[in-house]
CSV table of C-alpha atoms in Angstrom, one decimal:
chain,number,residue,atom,x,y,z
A,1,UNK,CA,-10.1,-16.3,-14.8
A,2,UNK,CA,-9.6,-18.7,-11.6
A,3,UNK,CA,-12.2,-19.6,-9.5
A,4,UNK,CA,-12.7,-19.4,-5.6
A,5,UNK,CA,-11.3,-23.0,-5.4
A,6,UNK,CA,-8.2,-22.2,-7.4
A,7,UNK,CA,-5.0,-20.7,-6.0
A,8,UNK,CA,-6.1,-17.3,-6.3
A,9,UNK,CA,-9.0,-18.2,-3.6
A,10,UNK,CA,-8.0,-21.5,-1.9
A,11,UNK,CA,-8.0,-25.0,-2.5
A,12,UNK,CA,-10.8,-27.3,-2.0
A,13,UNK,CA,-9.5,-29.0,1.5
A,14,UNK,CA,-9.5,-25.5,3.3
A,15,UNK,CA,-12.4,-23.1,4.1
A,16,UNK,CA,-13.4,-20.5,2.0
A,17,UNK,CA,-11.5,-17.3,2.4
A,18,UNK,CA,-14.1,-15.1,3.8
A,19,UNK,CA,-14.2,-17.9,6.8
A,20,UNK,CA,-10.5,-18.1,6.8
A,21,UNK,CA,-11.1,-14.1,7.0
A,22,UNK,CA,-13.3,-14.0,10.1
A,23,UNK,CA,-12.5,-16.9,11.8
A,24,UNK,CA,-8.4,-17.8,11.4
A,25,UNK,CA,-6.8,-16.6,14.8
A,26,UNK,CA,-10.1,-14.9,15.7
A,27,UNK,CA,-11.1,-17.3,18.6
A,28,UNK,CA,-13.6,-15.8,21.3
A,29,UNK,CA,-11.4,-15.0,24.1
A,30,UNK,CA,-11.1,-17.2,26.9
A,31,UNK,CA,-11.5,-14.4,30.1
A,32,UNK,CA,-14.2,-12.9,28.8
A,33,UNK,CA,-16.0,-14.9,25.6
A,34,UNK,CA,-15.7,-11.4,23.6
A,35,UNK,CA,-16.0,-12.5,20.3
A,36,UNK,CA,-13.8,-9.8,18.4
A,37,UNK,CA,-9.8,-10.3,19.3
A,38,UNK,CA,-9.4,-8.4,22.6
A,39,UNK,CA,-6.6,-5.2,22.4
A,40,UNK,CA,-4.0,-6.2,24.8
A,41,UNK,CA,-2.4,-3.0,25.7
A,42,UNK,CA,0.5,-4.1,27.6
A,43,UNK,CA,4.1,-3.9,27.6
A,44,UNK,CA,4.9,-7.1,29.4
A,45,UNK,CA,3.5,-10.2,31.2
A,46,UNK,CA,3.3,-12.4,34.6
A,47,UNK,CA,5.2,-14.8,34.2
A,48,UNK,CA,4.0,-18.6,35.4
A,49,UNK,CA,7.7,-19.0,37.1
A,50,UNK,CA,11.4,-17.6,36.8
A,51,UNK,CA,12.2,-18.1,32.9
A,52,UNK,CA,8.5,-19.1,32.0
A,53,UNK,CA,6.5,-18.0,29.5
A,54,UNK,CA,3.0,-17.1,30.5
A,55,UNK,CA,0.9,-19.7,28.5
A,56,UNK,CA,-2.5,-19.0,29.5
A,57,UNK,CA,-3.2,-17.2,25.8
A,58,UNK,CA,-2.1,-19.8,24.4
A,59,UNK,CA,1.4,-19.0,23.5
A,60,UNK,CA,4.1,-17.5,25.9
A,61,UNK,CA,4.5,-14.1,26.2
A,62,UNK,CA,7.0,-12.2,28.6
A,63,UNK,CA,7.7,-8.9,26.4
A,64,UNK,CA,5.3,-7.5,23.8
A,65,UNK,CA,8.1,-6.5,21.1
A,66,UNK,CA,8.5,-10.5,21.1
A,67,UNK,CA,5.0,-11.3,21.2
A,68,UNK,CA,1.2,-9.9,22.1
A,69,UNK,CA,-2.0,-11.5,21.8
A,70,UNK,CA,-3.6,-9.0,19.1
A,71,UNK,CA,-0.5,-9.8,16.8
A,72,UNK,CA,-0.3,-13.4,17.3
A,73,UNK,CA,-4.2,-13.4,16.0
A,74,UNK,CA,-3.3,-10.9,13.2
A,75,UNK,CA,-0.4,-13.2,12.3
A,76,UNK,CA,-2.4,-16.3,12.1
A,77,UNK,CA,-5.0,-14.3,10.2
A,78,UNK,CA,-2.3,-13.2,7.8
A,79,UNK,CA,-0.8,-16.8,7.4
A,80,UNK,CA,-4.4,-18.5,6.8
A,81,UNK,CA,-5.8,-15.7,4.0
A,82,UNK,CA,-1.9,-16.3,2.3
A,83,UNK,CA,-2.2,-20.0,2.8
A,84,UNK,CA,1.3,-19.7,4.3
A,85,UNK,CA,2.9,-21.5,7.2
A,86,UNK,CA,3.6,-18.5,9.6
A,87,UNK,CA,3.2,-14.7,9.1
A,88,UNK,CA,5.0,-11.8,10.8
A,89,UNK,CA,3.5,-8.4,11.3
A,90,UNK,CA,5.2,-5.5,11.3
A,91,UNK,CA,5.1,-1.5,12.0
A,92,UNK,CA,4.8,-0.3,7.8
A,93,UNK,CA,5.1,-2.2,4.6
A,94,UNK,CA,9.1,-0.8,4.6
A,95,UNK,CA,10.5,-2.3,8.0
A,96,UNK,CA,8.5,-5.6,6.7
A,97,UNK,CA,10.4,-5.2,3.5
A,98,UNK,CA,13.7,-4.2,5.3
A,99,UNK,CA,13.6,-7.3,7.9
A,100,UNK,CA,13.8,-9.7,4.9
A,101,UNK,CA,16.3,-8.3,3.2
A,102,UNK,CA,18.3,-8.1,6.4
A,103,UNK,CA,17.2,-12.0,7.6
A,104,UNK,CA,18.3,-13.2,4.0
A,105,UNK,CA,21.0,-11.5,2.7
A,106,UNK,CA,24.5,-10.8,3.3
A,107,UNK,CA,27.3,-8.8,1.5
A,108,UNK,CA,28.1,-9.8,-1.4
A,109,UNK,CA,24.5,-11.2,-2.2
A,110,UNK,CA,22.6,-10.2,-5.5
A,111,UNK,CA,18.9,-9.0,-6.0
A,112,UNK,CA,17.0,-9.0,-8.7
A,113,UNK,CA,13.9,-5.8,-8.5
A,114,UNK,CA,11.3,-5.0,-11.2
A,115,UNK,CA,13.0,-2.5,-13.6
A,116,UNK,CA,9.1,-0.6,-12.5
A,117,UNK,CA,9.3,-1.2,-8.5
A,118,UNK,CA,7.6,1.2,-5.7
A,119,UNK,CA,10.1,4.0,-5.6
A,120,UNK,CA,10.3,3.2,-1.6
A,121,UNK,CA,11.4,-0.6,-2.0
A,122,UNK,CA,13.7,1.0,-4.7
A,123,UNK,CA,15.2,3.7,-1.9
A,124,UNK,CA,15.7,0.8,0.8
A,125,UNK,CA,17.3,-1.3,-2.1
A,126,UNK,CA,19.6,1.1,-3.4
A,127,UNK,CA,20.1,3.4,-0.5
A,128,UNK,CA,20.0,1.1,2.8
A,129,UNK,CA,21.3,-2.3,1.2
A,130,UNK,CA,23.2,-1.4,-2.0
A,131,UNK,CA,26.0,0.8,0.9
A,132,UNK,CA,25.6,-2.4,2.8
A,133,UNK,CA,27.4,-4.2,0.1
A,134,UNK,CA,24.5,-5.8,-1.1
A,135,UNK,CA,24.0,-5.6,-5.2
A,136,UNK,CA,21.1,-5.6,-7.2
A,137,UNK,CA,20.1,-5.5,-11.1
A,138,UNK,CA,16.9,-4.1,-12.6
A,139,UNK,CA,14.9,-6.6,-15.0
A,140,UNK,CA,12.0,-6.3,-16.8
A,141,UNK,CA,9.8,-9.2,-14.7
A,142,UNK,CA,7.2,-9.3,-17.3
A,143,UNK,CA,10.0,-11.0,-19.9
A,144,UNK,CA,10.8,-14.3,-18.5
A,145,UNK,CA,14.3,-13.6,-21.1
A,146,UNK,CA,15.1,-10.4,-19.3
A,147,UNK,CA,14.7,-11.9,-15.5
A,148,UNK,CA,17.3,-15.3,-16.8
A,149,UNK,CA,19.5,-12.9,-17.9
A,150,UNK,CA,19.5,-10.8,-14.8
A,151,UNK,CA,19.6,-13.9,-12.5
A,152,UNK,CA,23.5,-14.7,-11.4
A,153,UNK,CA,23.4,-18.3,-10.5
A,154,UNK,CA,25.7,-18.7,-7.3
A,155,UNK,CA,24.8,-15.5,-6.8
A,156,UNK,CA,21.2,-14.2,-6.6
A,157,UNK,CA,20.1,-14.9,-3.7
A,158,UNK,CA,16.3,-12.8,-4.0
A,159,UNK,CA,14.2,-12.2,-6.9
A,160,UNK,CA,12.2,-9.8,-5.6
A,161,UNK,CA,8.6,-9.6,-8.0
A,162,UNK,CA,6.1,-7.1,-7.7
A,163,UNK,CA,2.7,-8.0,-9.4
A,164,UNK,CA,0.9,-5.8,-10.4
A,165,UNK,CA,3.6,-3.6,-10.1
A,166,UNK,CA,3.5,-0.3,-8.7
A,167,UNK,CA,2.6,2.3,-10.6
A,168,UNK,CA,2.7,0.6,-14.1
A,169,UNK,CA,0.7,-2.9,-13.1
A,170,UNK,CA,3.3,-4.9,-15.4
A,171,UNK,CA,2.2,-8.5,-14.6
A,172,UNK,CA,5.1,-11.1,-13.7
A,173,UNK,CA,4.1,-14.8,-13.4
A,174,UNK,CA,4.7,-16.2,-10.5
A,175,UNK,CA,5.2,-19.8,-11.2
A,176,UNK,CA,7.7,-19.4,-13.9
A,177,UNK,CA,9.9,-16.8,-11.6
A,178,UNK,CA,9.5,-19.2,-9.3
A,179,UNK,CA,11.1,-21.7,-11.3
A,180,UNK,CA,14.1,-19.4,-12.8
A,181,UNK,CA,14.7,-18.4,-8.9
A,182,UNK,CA,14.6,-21.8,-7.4
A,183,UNK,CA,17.0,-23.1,-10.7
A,184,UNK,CA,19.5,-20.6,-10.2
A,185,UNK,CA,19.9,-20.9,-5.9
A,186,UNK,CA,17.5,-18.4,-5.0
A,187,UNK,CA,14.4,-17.4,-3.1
A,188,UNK,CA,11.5,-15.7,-4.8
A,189,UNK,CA,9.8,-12.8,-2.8
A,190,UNK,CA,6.4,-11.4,-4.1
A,191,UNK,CA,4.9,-8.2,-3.2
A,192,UNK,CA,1.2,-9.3,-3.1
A,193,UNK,CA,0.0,-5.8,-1.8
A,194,UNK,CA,-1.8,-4.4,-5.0
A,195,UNK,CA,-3.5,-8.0,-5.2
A,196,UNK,CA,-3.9,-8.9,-2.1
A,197,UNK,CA,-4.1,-12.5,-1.0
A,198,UNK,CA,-7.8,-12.6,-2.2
A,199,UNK,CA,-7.3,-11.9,-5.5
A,200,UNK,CA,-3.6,-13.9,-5.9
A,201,UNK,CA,-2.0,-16.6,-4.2
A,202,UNK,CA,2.0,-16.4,-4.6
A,203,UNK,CA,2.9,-19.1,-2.2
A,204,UNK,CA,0.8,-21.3,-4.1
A,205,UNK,CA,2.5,-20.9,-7.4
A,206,UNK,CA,5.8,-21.4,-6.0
A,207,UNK,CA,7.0,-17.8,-4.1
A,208,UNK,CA,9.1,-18.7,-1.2
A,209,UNK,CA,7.6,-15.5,0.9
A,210,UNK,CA,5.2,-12.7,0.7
A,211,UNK,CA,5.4,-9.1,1.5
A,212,UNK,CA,2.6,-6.8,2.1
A,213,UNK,CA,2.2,-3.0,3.0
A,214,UNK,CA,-0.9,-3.9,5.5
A,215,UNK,CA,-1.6,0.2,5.1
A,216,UNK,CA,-3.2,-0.8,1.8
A,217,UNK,CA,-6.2,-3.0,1.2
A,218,UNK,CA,-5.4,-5.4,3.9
A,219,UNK,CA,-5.9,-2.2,6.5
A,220,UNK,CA,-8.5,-0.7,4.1
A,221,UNK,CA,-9.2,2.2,5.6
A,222,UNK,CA,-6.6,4.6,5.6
A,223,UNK,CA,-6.5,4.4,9.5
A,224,UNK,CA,-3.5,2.2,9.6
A,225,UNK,CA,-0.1,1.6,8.8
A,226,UNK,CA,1.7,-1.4,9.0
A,227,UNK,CA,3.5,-4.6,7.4
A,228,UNK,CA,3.6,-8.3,6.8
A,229,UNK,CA,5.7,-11.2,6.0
A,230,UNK,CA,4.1,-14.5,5.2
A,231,UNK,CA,6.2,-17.6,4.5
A,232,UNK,CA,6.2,-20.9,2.9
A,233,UNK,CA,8.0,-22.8,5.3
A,234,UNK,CA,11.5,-24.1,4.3
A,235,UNK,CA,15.1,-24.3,4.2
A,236,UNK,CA,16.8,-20.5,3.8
A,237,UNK,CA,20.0,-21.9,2.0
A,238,UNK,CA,22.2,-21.1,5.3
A,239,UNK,CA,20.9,-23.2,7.7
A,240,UNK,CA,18.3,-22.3,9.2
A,241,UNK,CA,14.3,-22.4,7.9
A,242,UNK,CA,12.7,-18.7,6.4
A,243,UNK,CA,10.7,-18.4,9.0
A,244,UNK,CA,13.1,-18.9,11.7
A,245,UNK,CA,15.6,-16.2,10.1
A,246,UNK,CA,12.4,-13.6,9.6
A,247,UNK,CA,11.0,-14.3,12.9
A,248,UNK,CA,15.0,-13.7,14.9
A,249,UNK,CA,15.2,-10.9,13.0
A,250,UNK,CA,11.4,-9.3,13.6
A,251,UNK,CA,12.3,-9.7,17.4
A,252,UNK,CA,15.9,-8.7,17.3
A,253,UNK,CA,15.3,-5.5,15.1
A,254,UNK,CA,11.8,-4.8,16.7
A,255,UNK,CA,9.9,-2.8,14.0
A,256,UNK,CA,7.0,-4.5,15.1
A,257,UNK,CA,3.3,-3.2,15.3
A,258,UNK,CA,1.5,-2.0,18.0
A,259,UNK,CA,-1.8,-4.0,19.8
A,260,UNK,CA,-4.1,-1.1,18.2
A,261,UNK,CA,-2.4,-1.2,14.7
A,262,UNK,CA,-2.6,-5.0,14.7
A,263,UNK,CA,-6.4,-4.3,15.7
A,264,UNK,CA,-7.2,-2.5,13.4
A,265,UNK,CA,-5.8,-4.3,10.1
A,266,UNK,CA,-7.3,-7.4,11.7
A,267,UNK,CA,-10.7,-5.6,11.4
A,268,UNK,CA,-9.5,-4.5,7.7
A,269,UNK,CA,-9.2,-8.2,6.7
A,270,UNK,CA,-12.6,-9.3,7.6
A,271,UNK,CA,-14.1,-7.2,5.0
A,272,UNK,CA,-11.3,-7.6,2.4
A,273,UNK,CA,-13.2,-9.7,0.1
A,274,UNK,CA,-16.7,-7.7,-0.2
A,275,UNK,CA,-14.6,-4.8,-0.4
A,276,UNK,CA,-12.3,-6.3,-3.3
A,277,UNK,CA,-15.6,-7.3,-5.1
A,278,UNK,CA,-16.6,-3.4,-5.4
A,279,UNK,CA,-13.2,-2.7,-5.9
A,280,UNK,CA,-13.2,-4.3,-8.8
A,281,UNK,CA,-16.3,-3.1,-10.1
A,282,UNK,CA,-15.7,0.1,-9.8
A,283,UNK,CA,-11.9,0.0,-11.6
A,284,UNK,CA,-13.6,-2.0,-14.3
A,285,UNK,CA,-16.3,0.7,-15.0
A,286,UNK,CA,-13.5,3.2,-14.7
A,287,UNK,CA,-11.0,1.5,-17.5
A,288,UNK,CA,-14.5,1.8,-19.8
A,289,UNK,CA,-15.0,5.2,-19.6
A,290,UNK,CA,-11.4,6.3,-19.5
A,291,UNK,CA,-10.5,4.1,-23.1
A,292,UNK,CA,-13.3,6.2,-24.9
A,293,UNK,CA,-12.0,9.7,-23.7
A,294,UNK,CA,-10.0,11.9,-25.8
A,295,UNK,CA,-7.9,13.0,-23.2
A,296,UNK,CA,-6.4,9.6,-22.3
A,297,UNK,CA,-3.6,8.4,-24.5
A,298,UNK,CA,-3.6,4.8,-23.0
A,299,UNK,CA,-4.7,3.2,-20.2
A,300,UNK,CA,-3.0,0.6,-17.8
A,301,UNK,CA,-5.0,-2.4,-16.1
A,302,UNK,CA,-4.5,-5.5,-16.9
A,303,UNK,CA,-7.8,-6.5,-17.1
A,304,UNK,CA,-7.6,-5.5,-20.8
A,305,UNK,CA,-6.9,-8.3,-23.3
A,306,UNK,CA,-4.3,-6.0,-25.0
A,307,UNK,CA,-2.7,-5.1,-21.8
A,308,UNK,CA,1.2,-6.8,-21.6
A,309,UNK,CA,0.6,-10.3,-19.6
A,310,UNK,CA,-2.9,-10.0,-19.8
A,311,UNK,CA,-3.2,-13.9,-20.0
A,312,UNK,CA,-0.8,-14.4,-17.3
A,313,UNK,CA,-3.4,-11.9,-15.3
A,314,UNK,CA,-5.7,-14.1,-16.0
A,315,UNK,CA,-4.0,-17.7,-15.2
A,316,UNK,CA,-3.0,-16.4,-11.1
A,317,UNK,CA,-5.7,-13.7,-10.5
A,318,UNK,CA,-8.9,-14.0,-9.9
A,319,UNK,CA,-10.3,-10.6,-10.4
A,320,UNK,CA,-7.9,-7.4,-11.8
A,321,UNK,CA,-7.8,-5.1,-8.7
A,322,UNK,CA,-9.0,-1.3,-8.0
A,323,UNK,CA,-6.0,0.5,-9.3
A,324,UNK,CA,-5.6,2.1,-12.9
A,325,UNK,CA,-3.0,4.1,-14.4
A,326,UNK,CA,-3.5,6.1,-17.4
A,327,UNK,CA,-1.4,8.4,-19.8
A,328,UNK,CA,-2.3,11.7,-20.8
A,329,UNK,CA,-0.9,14.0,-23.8
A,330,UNK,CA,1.5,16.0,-21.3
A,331,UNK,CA,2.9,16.2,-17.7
A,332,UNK,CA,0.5,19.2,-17.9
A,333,UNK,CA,-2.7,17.4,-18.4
A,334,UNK,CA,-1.5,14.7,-16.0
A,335,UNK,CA,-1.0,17.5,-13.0
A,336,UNK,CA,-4.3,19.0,-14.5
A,337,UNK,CA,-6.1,16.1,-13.6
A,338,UNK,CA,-4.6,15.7,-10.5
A,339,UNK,CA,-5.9,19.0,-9.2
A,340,UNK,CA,-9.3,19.1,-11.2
A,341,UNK,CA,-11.0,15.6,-9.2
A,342,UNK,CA,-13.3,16.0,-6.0
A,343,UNK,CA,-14.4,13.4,-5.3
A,344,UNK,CA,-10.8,11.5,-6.1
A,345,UNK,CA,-8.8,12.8,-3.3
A,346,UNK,CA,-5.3,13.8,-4.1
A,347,UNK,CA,-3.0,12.0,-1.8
A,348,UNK,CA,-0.6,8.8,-1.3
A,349,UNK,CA,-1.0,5.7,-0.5
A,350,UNK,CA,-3.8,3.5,-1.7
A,351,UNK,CA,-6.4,0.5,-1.0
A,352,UNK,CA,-8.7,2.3,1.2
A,353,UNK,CA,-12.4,3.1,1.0
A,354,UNK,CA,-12.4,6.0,-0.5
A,355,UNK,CA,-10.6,7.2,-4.0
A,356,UNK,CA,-7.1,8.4,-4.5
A,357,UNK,CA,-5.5,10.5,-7.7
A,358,UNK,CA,-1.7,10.8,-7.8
A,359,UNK,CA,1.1,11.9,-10.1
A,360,UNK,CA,3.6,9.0,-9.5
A,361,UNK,CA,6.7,10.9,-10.8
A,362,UNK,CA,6.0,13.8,-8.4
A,363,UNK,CA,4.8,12.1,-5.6
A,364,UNK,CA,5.5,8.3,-4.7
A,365,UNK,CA,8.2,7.6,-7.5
A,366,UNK,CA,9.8,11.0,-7.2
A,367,UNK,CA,12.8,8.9,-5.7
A,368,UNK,CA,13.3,7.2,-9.1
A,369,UNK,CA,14.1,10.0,-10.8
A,370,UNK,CA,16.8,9.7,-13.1
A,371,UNK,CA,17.1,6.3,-12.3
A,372,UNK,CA,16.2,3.2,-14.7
A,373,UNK,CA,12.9,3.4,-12.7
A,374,UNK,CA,11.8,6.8,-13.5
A,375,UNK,CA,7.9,6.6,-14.1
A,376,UNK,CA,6.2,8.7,-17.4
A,377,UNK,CA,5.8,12.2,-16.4
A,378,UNK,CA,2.3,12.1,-17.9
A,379,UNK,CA,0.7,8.8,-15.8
A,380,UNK,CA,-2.0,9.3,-13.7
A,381,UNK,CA,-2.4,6.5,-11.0
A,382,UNK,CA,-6.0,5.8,-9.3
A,383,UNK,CA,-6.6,3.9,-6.4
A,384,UNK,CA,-10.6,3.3,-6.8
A,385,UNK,CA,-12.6,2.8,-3.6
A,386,UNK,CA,-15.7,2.4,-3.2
A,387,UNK,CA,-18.2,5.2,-3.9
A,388,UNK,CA,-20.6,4.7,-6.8
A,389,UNK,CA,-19.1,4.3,-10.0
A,390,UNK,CA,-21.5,6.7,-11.8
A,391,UNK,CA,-19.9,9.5,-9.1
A,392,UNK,CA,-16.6,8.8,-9.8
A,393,UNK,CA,-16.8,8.6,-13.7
A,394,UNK,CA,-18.6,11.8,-13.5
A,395,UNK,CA,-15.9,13.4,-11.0
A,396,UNK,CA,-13.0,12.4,-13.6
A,397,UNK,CA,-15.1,13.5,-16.5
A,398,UNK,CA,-14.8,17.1,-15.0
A,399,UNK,CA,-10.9,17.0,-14.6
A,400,UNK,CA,-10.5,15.6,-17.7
A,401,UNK,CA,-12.8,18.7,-18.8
């Protein structure tokens, strides 16, 4: 398992990432001296003169769908904790998702998606960018075989790697998709949300950019929805640097945050790592008790040495995460659970304080269906907050009767 000084946590020549947390972008603001980011709710700006910026926030502003003072700190934040060269917030995890695909591709351009994607990234994919003229190929990203033969040199231009995957958790690693990508022409984009960038570092092991839905841990409390894009600087292939083509295209297309939203996922972030600690815990506890019960026909976290990639797991993360799925005998004991947990709250979504239950086939991934993506019809997934672990072993024990 890494260590805080290893890519999953940082390096040695930068601060900690709990300082990087609360102090990256959060400067005490210069009007005032209030020490938590200010929320500028404003449309527009003074400007210091006909065509210039105002610069007295340090950056210039004229129009806040190009650029407010509560996202720029949320951006810097986001680029620090990802160890990235420049971040880019956005209004959901989706229009984050949908700006890159957008800023980077073109018709005739390939894709490579896990052959076990969130149902939503496989929607946009097949429903937004496929009509587009944009093609794409599932590939199991857990068999470095499968994603070679997928690849199209000349003609990939993403590989698009969730890890852990959602619902499933397959484990892809990072570096060697990296390399495959970067061989063949192509960029490698990682959706870090299930991670988070305090448990995994993508950039570091070679991704070209991240992707988060910010709703999830990095919000935290299921009071927020937004998105991210968080770059490792460099040449796009076309011309032009990633971070130029994602930030045009976050200001053209304008699904950008509001002051609040960015707020409030700032706020989220500060805590991330204590709350990923107990996060952690709790799953861990969880995973125990669900491998010894009858009911449970296999469980999927890949904190378990059996589970697929479990050494890969451990090489790029540095603890396994709060989310769990788990097989049952039937699609009827899976819904049976659903409905039998109190204390588990049955909803979408994921990452926040308190603990979710969901039937991924019904719910989240019931646009897979009948796809290659289609999910069991007996997994359970579990997004474990942060309640005591002896209340929430004892909650599933009931549902599992």
């Amino acid at each position: 398992m890494t260590t805080p000084d290893s890519p999953a946590g940082g390096t040695p020549a930068t601060p900690g990432f709990s300082t990087r947390a609360l102090h990256a972008g959060q400067e005490a603001d210069p009007a005032t001296g209030a020490v938590v980011t200010p929320i500028y709710q404003v449309s527009t700006y003074k400007q210091d003169g006909v065509g210039g910026l105002r610069t007295g926030l340090g950056t210039g502003y004229e129009y806040s769908r190009s650029g407010n003072p509560t996202r720029t700190a949320l951006e810097v934040q986001l680029a620090a904790l990802e160890q990235g060269d420049a971040a880019f917030a956005f209004a959901s995890g989706l229009a984050a998702e949908d700006t890159v695909l957008r800023a980077l591709l073109k018709p005739g351009d390939h894709v490579v998606i896990p052959n076990d994607a969130y149902g939503g990234t496989y929607r946009l994919v097949k429903k937004v960018a496929e009509p587009w003229g944009v093609e794409h190929t599932p590939a199991d990203l857990a068999d470095l075989d499968a994603v070679r033969e997928a690849v199209r040199p000349g003609g990939t231009r993403l590989v698009w790697l969730e890890t852990p995957t959602n619902p499933l958790l397959t484990i892809g690693d990072i570096a060697a998709i990296a390399e495959i990508a970067h061989a063949a022409g192509a960029l490698l984009v990682v959706d870090n949300t299930f991670a988070t960038p305090y448990l995994q570092t993508p950039l570091l092991l070679g991704a070209d950019l991240v992707v988060h839905s910010t709703t999830k841990y990095a919000g935290g409390h299921s009071d927020v929805v937004g998105g991210a894009v968080v770059v490792r600087d460099g040449d796009d292939g076309r011309g032009s640097t990633i971070a130029e083509r994602i930030g045009f295209h976050q200001n053209s297309m304008g699904a950008v945050p509001g002051p609040f939203d960015s707020w409030l996922v700032q706020r989220g972030l500060k805590t991330l790592a204590v709350r990923m600690e107990r996060h952690c815990d709790n799953a861990e506890r969880i995973v125990e008790f669900l491998q010894s019960h009858p009911r449970v026909t296999k469980v999927l976290y890949p904190g378990l040495p059996e589970f697929r990639n479990h050494d890969v797991a451990v090489r790029q993360m540095r603890r396994f995460g709060g989310m769990i799925s788990f097989r049952t005998a039937s699609v009827e004991d899976a819904l049976s659970v659903c409905k039998g947990t109190e204390l588990f709250t049955l909803a979408e979504s994921l990452g926040g304080v308190e603990s979710l239950v969901e039937h991924p086939g019904k719910m989240t991934h019931a646009s897979v269906a009948g796809s290659l993506l289609e999910v069991p019809d007996d997994l359970v997934r579990l997004s474990v907050g942060l309640e005591d672990a002896d209340d929430l072993i004892a909650d599933l024990a009931t549902a599992l009767g």
